[in-house]
Coordinates of C-alpha atoms and ligand atoms in Angstrom, one line a residue:
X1 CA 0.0 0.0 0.0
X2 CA 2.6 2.2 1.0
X3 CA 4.8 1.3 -2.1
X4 CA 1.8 2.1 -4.4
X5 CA 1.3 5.9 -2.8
X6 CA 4.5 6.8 -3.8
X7 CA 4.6 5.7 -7.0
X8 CA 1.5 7.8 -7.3
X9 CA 3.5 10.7 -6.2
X10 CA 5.9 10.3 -8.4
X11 CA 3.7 10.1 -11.4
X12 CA 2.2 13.1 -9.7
X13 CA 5.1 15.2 -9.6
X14 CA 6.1 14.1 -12.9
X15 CA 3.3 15.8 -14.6
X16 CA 3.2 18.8 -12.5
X17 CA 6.7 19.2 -13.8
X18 CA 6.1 19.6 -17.3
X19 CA 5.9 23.2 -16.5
X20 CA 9.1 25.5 -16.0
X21 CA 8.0 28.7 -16.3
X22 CA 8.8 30.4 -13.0
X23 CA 6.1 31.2 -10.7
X24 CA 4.8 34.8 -9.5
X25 CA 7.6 34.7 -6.7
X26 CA 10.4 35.0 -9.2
X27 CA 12.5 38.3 -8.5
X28 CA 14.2 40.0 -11.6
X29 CA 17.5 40.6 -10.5
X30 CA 19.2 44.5 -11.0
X31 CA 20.1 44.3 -15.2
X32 CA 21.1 47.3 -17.4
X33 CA 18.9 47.1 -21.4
X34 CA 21.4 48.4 -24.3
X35 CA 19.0 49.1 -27.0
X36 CA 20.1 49.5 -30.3
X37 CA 17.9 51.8 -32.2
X38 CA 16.3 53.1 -28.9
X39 CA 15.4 56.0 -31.0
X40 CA 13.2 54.4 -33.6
X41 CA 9.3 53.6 -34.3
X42 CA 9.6 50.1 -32.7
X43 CA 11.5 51.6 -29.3
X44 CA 8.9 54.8 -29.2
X45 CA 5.7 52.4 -30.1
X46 CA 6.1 49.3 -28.2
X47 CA 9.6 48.7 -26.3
X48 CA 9.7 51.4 -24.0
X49 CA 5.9 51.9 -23.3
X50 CA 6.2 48.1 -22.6
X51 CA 9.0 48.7 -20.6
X52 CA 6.9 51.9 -18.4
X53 CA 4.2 50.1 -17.9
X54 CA 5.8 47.0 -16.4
X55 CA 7.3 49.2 -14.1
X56 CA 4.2 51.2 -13.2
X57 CA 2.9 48.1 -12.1
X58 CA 5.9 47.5 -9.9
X59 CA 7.4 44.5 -11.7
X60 CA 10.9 45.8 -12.3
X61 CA 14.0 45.2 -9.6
X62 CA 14.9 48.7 -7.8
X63 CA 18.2 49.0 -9.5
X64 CA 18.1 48.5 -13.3
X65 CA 18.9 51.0 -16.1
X66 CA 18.2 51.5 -19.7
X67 CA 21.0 52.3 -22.3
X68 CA 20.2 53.8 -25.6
X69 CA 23.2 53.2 -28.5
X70 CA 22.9 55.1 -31.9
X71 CA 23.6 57.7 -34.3
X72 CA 21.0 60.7 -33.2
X73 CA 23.1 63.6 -31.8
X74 CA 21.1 63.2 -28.3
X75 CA 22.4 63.3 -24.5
X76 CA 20.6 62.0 -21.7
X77 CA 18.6 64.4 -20.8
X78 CA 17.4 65.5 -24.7
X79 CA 17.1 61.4 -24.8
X80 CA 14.8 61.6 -21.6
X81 CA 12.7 64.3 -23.9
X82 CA 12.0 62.1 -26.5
X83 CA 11.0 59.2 -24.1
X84 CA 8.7 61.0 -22.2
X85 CA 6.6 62.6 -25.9
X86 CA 6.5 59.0 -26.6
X87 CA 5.4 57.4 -23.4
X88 CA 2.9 60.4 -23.4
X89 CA 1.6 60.1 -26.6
X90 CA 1.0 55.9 -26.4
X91 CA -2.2 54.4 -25.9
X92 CA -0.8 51.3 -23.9
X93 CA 0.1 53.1 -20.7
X94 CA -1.9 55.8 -18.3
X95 CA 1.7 58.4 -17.4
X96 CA 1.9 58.6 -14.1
X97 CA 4.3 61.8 -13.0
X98 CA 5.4 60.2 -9.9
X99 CA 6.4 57.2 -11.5
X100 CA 8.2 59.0 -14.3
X101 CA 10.2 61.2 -12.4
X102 CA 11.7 57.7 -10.9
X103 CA 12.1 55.9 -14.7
X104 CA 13.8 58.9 -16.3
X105 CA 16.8 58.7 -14.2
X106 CA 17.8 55.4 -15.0
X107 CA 17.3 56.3 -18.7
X108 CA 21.0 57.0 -20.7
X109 CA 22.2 57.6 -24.3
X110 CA 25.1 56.6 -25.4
X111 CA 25.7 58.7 -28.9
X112 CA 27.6 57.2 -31.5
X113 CA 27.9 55.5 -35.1
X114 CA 26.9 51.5 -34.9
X115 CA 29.3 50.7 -37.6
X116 CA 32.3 52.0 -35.4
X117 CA 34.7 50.6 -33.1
X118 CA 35.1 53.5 -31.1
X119 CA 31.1 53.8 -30.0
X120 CA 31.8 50.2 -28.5
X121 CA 34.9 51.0 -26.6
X122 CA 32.4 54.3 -25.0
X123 CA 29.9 51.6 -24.4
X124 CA 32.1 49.4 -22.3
X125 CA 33.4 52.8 -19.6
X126 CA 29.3 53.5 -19.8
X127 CA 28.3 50.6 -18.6
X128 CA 31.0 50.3 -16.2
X129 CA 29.1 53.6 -14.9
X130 CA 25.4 52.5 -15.5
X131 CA 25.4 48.9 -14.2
X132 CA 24.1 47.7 -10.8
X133 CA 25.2 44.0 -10.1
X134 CA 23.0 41.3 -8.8
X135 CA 23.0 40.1 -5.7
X136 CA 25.5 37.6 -6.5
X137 CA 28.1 39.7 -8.0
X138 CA 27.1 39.4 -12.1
X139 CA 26.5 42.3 -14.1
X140 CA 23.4 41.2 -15.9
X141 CA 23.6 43.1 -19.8
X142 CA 20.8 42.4 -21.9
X143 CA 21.0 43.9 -25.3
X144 CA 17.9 44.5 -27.6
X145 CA 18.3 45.1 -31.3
X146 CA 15.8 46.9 -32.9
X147 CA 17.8 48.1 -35.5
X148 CA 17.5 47.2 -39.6
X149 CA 18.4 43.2 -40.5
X150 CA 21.5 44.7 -42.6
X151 CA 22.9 46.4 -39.3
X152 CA 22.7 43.4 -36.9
X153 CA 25.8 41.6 -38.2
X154 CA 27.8 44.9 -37.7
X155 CA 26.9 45.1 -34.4
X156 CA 27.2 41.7 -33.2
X157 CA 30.6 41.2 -34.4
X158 CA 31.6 44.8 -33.0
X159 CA 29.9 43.7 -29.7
X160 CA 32.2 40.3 -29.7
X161 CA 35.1 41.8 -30.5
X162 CA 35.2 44.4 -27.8
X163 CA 34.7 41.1 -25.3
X164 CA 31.0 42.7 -24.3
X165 CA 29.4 39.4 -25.3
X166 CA 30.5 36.9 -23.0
X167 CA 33.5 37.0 -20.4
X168 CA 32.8 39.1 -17.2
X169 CA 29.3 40.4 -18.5
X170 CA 26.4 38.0 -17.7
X171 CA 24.6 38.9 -21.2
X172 CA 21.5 38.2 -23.4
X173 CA 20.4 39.7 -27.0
X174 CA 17.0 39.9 -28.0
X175 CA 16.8 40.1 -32.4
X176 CA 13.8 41.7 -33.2
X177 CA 12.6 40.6 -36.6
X178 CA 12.8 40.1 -39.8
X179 CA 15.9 37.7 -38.7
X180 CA 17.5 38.3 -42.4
X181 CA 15.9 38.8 -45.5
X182 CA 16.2 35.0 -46.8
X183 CA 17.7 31.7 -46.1
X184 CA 21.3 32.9 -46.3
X185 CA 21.4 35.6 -45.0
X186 CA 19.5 33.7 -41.6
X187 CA 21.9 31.2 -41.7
X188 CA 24.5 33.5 -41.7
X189 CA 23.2 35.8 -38.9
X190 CA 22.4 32.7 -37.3
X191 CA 26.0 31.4 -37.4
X192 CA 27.0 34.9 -36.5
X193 CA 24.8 35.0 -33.8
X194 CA 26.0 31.9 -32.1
X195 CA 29.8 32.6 -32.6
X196 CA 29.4 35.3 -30.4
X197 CA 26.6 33.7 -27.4
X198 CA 25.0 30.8 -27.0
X199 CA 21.6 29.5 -28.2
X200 CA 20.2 30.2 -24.6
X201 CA 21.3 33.6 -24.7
X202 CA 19.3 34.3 -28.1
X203 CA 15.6 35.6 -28.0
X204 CA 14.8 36.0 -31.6
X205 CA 11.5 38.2 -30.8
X206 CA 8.1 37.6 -33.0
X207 CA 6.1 39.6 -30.8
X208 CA 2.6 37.5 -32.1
X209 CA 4.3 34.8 -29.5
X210 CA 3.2 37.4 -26.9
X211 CA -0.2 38.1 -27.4
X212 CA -2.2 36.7 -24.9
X213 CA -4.7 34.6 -27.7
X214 CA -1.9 32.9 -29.1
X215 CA -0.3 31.5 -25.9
X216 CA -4.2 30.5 -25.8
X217 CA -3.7 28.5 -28.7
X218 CA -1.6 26.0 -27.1
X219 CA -3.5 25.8 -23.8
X220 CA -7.1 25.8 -25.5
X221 CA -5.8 22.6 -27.8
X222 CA -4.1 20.2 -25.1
X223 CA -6.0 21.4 -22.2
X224 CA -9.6 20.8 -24.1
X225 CA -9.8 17.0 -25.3
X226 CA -13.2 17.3 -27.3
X227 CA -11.5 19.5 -29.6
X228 CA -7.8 17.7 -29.9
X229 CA -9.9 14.1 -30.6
X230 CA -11.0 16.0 -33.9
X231 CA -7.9 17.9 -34.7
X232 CA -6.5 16.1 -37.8
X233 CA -7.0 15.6 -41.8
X234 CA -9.6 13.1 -41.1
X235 CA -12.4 15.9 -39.3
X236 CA -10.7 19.3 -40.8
X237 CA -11.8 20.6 -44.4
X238 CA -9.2 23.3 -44.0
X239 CA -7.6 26.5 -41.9
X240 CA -7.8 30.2 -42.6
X241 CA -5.5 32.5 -41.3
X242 CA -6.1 36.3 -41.8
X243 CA -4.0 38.4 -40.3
X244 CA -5.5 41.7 -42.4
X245 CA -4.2 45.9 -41.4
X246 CA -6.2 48.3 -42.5
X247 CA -3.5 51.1 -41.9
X248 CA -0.7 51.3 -44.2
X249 CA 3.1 51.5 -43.8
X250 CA 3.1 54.7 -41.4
X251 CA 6.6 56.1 -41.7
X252 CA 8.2 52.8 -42.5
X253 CA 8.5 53.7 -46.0
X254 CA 12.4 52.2 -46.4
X255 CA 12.1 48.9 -44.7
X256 CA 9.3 48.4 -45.9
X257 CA 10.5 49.0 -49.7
X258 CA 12.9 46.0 -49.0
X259 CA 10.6 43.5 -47.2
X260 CA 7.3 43.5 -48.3
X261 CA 4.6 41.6 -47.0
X262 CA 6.3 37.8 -47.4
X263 CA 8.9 38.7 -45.2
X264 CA 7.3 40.9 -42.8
X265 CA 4.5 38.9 -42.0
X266 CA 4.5 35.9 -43.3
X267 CA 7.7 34.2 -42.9
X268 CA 7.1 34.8 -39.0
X269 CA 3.9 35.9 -37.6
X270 CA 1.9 33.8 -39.8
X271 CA 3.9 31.1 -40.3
X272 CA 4.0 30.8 -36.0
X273 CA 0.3 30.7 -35.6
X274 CA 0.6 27.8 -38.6
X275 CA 2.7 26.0 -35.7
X276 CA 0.6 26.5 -32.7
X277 CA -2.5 25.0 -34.3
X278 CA -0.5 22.6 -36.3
X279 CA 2.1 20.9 -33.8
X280 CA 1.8 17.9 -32.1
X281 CA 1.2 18.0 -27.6
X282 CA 4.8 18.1 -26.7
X283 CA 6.5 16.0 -24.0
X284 CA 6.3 18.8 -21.5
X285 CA 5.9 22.8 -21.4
X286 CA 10.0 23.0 -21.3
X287 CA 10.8 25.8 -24.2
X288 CA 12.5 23.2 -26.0
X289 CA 9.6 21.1 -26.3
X290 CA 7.5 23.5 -27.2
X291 CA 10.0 24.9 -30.2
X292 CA 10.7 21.4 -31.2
X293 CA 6.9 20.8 -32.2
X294 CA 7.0 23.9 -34.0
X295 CA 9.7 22.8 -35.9
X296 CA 8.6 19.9 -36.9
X297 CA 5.2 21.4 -38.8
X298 CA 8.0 24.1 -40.3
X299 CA 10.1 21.6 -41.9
X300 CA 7.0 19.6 -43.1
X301 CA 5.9 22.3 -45.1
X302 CA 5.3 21.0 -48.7
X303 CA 8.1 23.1 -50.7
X304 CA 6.6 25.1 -53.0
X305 CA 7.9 24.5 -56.8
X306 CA 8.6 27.4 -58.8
X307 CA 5.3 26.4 -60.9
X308 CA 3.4 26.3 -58.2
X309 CA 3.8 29.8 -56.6
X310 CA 1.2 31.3 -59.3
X311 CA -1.4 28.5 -58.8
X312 CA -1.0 28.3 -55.0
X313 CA -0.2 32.1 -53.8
X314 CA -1.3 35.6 -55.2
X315 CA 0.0 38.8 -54.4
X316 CA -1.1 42.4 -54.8
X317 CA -0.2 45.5 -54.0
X318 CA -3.4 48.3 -52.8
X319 CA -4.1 51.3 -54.6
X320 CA -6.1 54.9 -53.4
X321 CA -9.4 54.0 -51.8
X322 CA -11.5 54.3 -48.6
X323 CA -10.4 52.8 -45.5
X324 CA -13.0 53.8 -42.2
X325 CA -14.9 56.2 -44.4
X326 CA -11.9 58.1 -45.3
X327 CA -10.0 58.5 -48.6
X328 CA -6.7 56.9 -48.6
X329 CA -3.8 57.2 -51.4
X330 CA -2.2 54.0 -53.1
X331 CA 0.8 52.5 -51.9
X332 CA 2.6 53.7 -54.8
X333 CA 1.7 58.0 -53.5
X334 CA 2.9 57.3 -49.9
X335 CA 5.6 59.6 -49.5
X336 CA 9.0 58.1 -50.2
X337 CA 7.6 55.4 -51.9
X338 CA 8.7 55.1 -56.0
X339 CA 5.8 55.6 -58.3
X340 CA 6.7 52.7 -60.1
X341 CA 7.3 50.4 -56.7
X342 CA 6.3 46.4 -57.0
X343 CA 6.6 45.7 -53.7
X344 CA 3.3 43.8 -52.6
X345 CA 2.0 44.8 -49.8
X346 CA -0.9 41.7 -49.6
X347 CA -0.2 37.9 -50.1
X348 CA -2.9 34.9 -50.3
X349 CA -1.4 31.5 -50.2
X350 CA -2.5 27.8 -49.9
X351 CA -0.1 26.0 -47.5
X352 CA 0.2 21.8 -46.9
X353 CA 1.5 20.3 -44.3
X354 CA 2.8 16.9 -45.5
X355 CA 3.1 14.8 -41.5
X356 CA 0.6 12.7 -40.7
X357 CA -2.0 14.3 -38.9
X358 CA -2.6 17.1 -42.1
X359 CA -1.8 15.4 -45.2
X360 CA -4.1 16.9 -47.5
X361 CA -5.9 20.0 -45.4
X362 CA -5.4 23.1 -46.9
X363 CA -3.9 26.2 -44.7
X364 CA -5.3 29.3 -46.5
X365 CA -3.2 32.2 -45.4
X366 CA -4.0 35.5 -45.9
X367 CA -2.4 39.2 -45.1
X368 CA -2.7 42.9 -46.3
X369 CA -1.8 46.4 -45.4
X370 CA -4.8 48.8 -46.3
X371 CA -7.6 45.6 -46.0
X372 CA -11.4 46.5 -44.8
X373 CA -11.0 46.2 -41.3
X374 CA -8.2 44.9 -38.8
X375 CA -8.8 41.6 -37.8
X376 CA -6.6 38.5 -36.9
X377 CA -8.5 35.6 -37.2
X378 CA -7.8 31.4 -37.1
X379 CA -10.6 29.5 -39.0
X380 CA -10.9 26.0 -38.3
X381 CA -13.9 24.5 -40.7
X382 CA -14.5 21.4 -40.1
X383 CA -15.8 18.6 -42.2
X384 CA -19.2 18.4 -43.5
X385 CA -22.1 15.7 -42.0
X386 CA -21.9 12.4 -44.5
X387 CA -25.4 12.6 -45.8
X388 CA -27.6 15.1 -45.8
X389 CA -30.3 14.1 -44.0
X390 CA -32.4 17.1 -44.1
X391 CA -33.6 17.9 -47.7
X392 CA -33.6 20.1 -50.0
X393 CA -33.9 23.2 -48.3
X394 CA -30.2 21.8 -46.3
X395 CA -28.5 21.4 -49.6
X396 CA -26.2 24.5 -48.5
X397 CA -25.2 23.9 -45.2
X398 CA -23.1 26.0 -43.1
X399 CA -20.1 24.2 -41.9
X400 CA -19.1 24.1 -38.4
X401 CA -16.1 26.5 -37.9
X402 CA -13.9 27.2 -34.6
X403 CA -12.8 30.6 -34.6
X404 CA -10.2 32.3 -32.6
X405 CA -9.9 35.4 -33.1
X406 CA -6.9 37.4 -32.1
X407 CA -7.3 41.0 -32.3
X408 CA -8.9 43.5 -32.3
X409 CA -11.0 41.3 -29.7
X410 CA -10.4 38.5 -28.3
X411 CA -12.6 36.0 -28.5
X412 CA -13.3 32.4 -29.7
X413 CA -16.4 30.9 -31.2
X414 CA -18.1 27.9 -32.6
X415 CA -20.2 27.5 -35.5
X416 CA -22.8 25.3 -35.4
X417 CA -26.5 24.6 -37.0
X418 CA -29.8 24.2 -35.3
X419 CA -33.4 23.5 -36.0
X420 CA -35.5 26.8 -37.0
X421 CA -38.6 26.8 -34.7
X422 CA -41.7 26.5 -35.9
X423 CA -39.8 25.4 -40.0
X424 CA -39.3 22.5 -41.1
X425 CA -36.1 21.2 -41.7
X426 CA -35.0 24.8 -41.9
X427 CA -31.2 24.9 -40.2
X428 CA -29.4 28.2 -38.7
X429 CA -26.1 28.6 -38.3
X430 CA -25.6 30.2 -34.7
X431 CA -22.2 31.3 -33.0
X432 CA -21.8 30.1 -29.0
X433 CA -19.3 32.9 -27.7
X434 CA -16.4 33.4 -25.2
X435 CA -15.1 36.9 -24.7
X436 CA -11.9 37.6 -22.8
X437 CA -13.1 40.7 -22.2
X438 CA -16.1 39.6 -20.7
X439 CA -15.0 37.0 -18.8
X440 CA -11.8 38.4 -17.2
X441 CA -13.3 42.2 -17.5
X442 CA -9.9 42.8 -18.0
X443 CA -7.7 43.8 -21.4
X444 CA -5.0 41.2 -22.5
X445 CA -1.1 41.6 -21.3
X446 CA 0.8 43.5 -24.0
X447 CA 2.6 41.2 -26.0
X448 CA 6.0 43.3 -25.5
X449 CA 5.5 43.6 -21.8
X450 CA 5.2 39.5 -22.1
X451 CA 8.3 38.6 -24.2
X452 CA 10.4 41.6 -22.1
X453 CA 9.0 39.7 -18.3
X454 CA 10.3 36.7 -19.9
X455 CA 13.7 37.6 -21.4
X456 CA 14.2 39.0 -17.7
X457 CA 13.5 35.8 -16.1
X458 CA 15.4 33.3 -18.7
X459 CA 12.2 32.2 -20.2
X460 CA 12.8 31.1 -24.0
X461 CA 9.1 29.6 -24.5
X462 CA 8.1 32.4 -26.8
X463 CA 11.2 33.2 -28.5
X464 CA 12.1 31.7 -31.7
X465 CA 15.0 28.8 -32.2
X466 CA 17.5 29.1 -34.9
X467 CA 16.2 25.8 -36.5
X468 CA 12.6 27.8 -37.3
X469 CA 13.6 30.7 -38.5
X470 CA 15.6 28.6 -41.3
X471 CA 12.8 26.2 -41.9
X472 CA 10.6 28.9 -41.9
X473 CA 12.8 31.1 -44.5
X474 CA 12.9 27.8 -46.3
X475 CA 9.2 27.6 -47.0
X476 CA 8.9 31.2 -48.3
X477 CA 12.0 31.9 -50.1
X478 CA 10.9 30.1 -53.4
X479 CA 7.6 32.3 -53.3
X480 CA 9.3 35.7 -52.8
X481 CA 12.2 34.8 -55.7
X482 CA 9.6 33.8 -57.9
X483 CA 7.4 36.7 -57.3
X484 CA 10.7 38.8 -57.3
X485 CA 11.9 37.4 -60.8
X486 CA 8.9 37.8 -62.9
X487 CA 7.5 41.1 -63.4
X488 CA 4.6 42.3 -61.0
X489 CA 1.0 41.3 -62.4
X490 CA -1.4 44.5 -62.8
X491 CA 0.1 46.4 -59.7
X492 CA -2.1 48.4 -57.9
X493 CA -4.5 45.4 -58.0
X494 CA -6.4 46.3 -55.1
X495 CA -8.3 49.9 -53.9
X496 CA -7.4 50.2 -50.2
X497 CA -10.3 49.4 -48.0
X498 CA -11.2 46.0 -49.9
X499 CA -10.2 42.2 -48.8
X500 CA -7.3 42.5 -51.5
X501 CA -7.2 41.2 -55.1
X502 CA -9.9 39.3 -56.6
X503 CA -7.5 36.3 -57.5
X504 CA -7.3 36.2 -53.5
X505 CA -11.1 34.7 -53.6
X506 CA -10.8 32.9 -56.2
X507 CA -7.9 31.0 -54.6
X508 CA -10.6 29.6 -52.5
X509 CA -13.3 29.4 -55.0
X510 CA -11.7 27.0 -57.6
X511 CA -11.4 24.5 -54.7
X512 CA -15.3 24.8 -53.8
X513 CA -14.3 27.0 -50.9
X514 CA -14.4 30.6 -49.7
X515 CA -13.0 32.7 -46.8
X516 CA -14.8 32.8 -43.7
X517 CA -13.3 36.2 -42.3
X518 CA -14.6 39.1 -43.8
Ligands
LIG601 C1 4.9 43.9 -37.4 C2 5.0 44.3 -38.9 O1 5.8 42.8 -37.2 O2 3.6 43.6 -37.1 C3 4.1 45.5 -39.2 O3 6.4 44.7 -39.2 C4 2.7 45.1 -38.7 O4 4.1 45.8 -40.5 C5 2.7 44.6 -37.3 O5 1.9 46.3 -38.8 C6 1.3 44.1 -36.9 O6 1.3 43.8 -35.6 P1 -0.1 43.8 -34.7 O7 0.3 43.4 -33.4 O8 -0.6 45.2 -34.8 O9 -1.0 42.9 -35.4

């Protein structure tokens, strides 16, 4: 009796152990942030108002400090300036006063050209003057890069040679993305990358990871087993993933030139939420896996033959139109932009995953800058009923779909048919509803906030492996050189405000299907 309670305890701890992620109790040690391009649109948009607002809500250690590197003719204080507009200005925090005065001092900029040795030897005697150690004596150095994919190498290679990567500093780097511009160039970054740290020191950053409905993803699907029984080819007609803007490209005119759509949204935050719905439960909630799941959908990805890419994908690119009610110009008039630009700003793709549990189910992606609405939305439609049991009037039935939908709120709901009174054999398709808003009466975590709490504590769950980001680069790199090699189709091909080119729908049509997001 007694020898069968423990082994119960064993088993028992076993499972509860599947789970690493520190608990509420975990105390962020004293570090000092170098941000590289501290001064851009990411740093003023999202990193630093993360960054505020996880200290407003007391979640930062007493001593830590924040070092801004780059090339704008700034000193502390004129650095401080331009945090504070941007803090003021954001919509993710409520500025306290108090609370500012106390985060402004432990804000510093470093001045200086990223290409240059000399701005590295100035970064080591500043953070000899900025840094706090922990309380056992390391000096804790996280760098973030938020700089252009063409700059990183430069700056990791400056970084190691000036000894700031390993050695007496304690350091991590987070990459923001795009992590290159294609295979090679990954690789090489990769390679780069890992000459200079180690893999545990890397947090590639796709900040999707963060949002609070796609962690959902993973917890909804192995924590709900009426829906994981039927989560395979043999129940699944196919998945939809929309990830549609309805603003355009801001003031991100010149990276945005270089990437286009493929590589800004596809070849990471679309290609992740293809790996949360498509992986298989992993062993355990350890990071690695988590990522090694992940990796396997990416390397099952059918490879897409240079014939294929016009059958199977469509791009486009939006002219002038009216987005909210208000007229909007064409991709091709946004200031900076070339009048003759072919840089697509929308992409509709068919993706197969060739493993076992999808062969065969269609994942219709689909993304756009200047689309009707915002909306992030995972379609799951599921097969239809063998027979149709009902008549004539049921020829058309409405399939059962699973939606979760991401932004702009968060919610998921089912499809399903039922019995109109009083008709007969009239079916209606009805939607049964959860809200994270109304059920937790409380907004989502910032995904930023999330990925920053985590670098912090060592938690490389939502971070991206090296072995991804090339599987991932290798599924899309024969789309964006085809599309790159032959010459645009009809460019604009779309008025801003629409769900993108009409080629888009009829990706779906020709296969006797159509998107359920609209
Ligand atoms: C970024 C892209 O990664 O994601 C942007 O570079 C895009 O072009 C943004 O607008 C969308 O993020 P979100 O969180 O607003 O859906």
């Amino acid at each position: 009796m007694v020898q069968k309670k423990r082994l119960e305890d064993v088993a028992v701890t076993k499972y509860l152990q599947t789970c690493d992620i520190p608990g509420e109790s975990f105390q962020v040690e004293p570090f000092t942030l170098v941000i590289f391009g501290g001064t851009g649109d990411l740093s003023r948009k999202k990193l630093l108002p993360a960054l505020f607002h996880i200290y407003l809500g007391n979640e930062l250690p007493d001593h830590f400090s924040i070092l801004s590197v780059g090339g704008s003719n700034l000193e502390d204080d004129s650095y401080r300036i331009l945090v504070e507009r941007a803090l003021r200005g954001s919509d993710e925090v409520c500025f306290s006063e108090e609370k500012w005065a106390e985060f402004r001092s432990r804000l510093f900029y470093l001045s200086g050209n990223l290409e240059e040795e000399e701005t590295y030897r100035r970064l080591c005697s500043r953070l000899d003057q900025v840094l706090v150690p922990t309380r056992e004596g390391h000096r804790d150095v996280i760098y973030y890069l938020a700089i252009p994919p063409q700059t990183m190498p430069i700056v990791v290679n400056l970084l190691n040679r000036h000894g700031l990567c390993r050695g007496p500093l304690d350091t991590k780097i987070i990459v923001e993305k795009p992590f290159g511009r294609d295979l090679a160039s990954a690789v090489r970054l990769n390679r780069l990358l890992t000459s200079a740290f180690d893999e545990r020191q890397v947090y590639r950053i796709d900040h999707y990871l963060g949002k609070e409905t796609v962690q959902n993803i993973i917890f909804f699907r192995f924590s709900n087993s009426i829906f994981e029984q039927l989560w395979n080819h043999r129940y699944i007609d196919n998945v939809q993933i929309t990830v549609a803007e309805d603003m355009g490209i801001d003031n991100r005119v010149r990276f945005y030139e270089q990437a286009g759509v493929i590589r800004d949204i596809v070849q990471n935050h679309i290609l992740q939420l293809i790996g949360l719905i498509a992986m298989e439960p992993p062993v355990g909630f350890e990071a690695d896996f988590i990522r090694d799941e992940k990796t396997k959908v990416f390397r099952s990805l059918h490879p897409m033959k240079e014939e294929q890419v016009d059958r199977f994908t469509v791009i486009g690119q939006y002219g002038p139109g009216k987005v909210q009610e208000k007229e909007v110009p064409g991709y091709r008039q946004e200031k900076g932009v070339s009048p003759g630009s072919t840089t697509p700003t929308f992409f509709a793709g068919a993706f197969y995953i060739a493993n076992w549990r999808w062969a065969g189910v269609p994942f219709y992606v689909r993304t756009g800058k200047r689309l009707a609405r915002r909306i992030t939305e995972i379609a799951i439609q599921f097969d239809q009923p063998p027979l149709r049991l009902f008549g004539r009037t049921c020829d058309v039935l409405e399939p059962n779909v699973l939606l979760l939908t991401i932004q702009p709120e968060e919610k998921i709901s089912l499809r399903f048919g039922v019995k109109v009174p009083g008709m007969p054999n009239q079916i209606y398709p009805i939607d049964m509803k959860f809200s994270y808003r109304e059920t937790f009466q409380s907004p989502p975590h910032p995904a930023y906030e999330r990925l920053i709490q985590d670098c912090l504590k060592g938690d490389l769950t939502l971070f991206v492996r090296q072995d991804q980001i090339e599987a991932m680069w290798e599924a899309v790199d024969p789309i964006i050189s085809c599309w790159e090699n032959q010459p645009p189709p009809n460019f604009p091909n779309y008025a801003a405000g629409s769900w993108g080119p009409l080629e888009a729908k009829k990706l779906l049509e020709q296969e006797g299907r159509r998107w359920i997001t609209g």
